[in-house]
PDB file of C-alpha atoms in Angstrom:
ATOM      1  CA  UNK A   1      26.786  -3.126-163.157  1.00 89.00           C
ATOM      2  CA  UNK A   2      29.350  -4.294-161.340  1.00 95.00           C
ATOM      3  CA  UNK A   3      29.702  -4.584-157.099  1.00 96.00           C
ATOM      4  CA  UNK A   4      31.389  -1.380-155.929  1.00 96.00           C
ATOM      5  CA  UNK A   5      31.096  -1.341-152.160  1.00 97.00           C
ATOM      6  CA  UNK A   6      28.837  -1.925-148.793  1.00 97.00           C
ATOM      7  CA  UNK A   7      28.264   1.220-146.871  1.00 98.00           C
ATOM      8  CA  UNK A   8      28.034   0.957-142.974  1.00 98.00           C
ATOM      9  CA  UNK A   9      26.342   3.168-141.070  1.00 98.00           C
ATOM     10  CA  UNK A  10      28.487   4.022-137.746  1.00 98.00           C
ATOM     11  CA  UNK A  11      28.230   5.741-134.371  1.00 97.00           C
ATOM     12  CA  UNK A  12      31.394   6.345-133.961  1.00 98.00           C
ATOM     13  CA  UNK A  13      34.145   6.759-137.161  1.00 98.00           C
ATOM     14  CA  UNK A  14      37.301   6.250-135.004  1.00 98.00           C
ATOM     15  CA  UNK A  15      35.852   3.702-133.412  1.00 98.00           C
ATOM     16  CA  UNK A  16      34.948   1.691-136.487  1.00 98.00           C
ATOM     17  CA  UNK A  17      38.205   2.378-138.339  1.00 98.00           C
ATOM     18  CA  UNK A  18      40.012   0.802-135.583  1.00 98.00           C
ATOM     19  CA  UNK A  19      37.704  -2.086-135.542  1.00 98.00           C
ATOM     20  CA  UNK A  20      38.277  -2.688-139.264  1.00 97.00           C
ATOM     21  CA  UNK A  21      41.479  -1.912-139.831  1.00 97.00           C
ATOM     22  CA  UNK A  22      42.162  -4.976-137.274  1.00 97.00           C
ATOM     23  CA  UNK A  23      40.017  -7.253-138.754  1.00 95.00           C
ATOM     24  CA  UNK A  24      41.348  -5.816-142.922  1.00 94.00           C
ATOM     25  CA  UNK A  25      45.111  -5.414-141.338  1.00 95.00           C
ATOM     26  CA  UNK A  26      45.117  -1.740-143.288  1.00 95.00           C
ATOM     27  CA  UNK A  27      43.934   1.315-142.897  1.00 96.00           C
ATOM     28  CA  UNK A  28      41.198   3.243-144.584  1.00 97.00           C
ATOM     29  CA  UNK A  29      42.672   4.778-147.861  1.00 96.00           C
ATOM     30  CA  UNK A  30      40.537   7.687-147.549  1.00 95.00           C
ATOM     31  CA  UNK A  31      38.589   9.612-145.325  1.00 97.00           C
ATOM     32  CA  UNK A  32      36.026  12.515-146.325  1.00 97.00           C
ATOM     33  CA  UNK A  33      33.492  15.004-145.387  1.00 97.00           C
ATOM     34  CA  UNK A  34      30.095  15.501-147.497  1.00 95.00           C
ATOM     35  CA  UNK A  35      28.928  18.210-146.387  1.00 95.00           C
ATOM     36  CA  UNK A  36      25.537  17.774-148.347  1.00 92.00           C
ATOM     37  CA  UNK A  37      25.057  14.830-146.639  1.00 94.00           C
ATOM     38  CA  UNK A  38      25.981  15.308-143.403  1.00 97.00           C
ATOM     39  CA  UNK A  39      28.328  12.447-143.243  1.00 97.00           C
ATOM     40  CA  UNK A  40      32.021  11.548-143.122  1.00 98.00           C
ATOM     41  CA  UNK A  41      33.023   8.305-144.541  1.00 98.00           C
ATOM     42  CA  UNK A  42      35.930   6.110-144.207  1.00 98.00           C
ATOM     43  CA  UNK A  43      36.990   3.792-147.433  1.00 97.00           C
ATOM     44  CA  UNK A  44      38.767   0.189-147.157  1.00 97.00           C
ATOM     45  CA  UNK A  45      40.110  -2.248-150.027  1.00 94.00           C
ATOM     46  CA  UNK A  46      38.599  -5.135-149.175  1.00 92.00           C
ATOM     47  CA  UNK A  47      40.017  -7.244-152.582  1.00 85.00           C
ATOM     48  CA  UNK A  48      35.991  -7.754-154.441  1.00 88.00           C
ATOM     49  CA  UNK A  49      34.918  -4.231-154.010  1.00 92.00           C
ATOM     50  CA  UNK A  50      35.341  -1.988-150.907  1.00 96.00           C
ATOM     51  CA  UNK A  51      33.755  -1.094-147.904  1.00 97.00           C
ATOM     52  CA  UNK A  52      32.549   2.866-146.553  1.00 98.00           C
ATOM     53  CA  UNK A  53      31.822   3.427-142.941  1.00 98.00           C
ATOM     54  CA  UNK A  54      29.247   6.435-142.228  1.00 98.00           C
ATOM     55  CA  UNK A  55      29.256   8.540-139.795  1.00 98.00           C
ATOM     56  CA  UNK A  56      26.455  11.428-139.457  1.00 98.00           C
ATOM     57  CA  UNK A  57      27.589  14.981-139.040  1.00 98.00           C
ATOM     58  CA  UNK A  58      24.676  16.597-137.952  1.00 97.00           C
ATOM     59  CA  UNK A  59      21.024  15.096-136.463  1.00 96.00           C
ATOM     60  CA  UNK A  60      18.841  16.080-139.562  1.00 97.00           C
ATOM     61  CA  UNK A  61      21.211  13.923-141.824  1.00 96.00           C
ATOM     62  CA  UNK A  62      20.689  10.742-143.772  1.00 95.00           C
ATOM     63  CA  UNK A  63      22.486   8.262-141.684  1.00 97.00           C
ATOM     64  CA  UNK A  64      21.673  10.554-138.354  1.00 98.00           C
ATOM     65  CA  UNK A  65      18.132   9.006-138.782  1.00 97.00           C
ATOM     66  CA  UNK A  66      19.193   5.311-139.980  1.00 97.00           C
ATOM     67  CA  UNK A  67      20.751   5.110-136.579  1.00 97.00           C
ATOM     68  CA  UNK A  68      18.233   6.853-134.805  1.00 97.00           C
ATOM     69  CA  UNK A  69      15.461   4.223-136.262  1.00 96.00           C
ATOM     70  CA  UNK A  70      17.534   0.895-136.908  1.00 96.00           C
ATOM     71  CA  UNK A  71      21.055   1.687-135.093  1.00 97.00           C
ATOM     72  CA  UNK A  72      24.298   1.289-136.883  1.00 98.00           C
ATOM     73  CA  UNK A  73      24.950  -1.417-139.478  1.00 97.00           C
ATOM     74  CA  UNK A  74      23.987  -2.069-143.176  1.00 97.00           C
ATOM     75  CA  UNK A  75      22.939   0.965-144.720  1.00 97.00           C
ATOM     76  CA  UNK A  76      23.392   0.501-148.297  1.00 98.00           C
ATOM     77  CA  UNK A  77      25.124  -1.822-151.198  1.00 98.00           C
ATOM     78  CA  UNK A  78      26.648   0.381-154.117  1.00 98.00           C
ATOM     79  CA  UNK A  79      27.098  -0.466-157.579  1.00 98.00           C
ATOM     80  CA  UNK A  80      29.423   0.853-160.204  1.00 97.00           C
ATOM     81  CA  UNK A  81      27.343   1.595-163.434  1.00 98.00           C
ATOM     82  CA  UNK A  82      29.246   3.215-166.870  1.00 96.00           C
ATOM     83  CA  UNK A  83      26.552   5.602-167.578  1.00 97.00           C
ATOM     84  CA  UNK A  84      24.540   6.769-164.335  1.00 98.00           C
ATOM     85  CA  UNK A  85      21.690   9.051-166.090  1.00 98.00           C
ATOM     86  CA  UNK A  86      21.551   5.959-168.674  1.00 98.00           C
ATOM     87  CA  UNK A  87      20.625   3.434-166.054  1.00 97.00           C
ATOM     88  CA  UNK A  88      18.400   5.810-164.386  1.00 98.00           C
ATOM     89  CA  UNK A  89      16.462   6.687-166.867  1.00 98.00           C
ATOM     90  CA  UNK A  90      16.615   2.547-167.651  1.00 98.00           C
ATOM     91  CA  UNK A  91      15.508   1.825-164.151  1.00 98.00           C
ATOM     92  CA  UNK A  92      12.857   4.556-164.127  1.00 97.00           C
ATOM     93  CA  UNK A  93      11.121   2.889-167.276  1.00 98.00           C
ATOM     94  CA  UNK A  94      11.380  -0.165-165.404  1.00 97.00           C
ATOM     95  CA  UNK A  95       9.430   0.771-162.332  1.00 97.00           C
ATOM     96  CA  UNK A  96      11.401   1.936-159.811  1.00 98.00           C
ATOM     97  CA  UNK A  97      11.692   5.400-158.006  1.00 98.00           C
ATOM     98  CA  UNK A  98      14.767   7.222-157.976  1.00 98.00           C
ATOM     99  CA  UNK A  99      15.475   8.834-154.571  1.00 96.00           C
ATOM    100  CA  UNK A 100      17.621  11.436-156.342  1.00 95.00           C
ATOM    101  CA  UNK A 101      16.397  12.585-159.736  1.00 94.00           C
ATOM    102  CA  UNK A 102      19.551  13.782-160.991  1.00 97.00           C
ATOM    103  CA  UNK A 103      22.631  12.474-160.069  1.00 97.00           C
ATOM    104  CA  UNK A 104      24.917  14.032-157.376  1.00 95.00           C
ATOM    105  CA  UNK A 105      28.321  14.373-156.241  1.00 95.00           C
ATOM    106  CA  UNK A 106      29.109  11.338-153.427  1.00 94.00           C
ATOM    107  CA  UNK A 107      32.222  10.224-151.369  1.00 94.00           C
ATOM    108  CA  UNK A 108      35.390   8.745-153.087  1.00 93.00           C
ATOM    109  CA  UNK A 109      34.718  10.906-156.776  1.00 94.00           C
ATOM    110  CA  UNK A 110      31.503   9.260-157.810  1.00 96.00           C
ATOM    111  CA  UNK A 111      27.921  11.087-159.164  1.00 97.00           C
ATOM    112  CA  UNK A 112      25.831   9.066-157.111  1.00 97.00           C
ATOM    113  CA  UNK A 113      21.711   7.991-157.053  1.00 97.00           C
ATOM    114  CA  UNK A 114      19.746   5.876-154.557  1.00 97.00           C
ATOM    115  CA  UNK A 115      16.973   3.502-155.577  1.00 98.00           C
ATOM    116  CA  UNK A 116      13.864   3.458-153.073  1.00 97.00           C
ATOM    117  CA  UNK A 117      14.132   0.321-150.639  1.00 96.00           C
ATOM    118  CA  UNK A 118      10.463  -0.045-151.027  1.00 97.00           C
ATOM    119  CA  UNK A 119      11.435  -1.240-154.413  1.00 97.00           C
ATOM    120  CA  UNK A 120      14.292  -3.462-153.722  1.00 97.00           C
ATOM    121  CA  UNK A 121      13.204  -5.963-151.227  1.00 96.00           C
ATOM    122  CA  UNK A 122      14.149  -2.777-148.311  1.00 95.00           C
ATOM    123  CA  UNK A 123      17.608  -2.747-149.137  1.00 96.00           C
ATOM    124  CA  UNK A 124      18.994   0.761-150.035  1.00 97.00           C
ATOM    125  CA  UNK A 125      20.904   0.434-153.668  1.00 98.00           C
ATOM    126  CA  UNK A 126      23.009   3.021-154.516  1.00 98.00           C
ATOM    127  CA  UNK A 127      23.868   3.626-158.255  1.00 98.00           C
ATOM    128  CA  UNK A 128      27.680   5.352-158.355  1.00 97.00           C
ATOM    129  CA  UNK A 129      29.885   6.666-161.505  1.00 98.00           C
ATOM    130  CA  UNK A 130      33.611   7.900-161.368  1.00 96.00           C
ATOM    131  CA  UNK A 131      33.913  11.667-161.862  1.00 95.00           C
ATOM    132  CA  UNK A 132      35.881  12.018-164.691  1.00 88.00           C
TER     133      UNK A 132
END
């Protein structure tokens, strides 16, 4: 496993781009719509990984309800894995509880899987694998 990116739940994309692309001195490289999620992220290089801003696209989604309970910041800290349904099955036998049980399509070309945060000291851990 190696560090892939944070993922920062936002009010307000524009908003947020413009924030980071001042404090980065780029641009996201990508933006994109996941419709199955409800969200639209925005991707920076960041030189050790990247960084995804999330913003909800509808009230009943995912980060919708992060910011409704905790506001925006911090959702979740990603990590690249070679074999996703390898180290789920892995991290299954070791205790923990999958949030997806089969992986599915995420932002920026990656099957994706969330570990449960009541399992990981509350911090959301998302499992991601290029789509090849």
């Amino acid at each position: 496993m190696k560090f892939e990116h944070l993922g920062i739940a936002v009010a307000n994309l524009e908003e947020a781009n413009a924030i980071f692309s001042k404090i980065f001195a780029s641009s996201p490289y990508k933006t994109e719509t996941v419709e199955s999620e409800g969200v639209t992220t925005s991707f920076f290089h960041t030189g050790y990984g990247k960084m995804e801003l999330l913003e909800a696209t509808r009230e009943d989604s995912p980060i919708a309800k992060f910011i409704a309970k905790k506001g925006p910041g911090i959702h979740h800290v990603a990590f690249e894995v070679e074999d996703i349904r390898a180290e789920m099955q892995r991290l299954k036998q070791e205790g923990f509880h999958l949030l997806n049980e089969e992986p599915k399509r995420g932002a920026d070309n990656k099957w994706v899987c969330f570990l449960h945060p009541k399992d990981t000291q509350s911090v959301l851990i998302e499992l991601c694998q290029e789509i090849l």
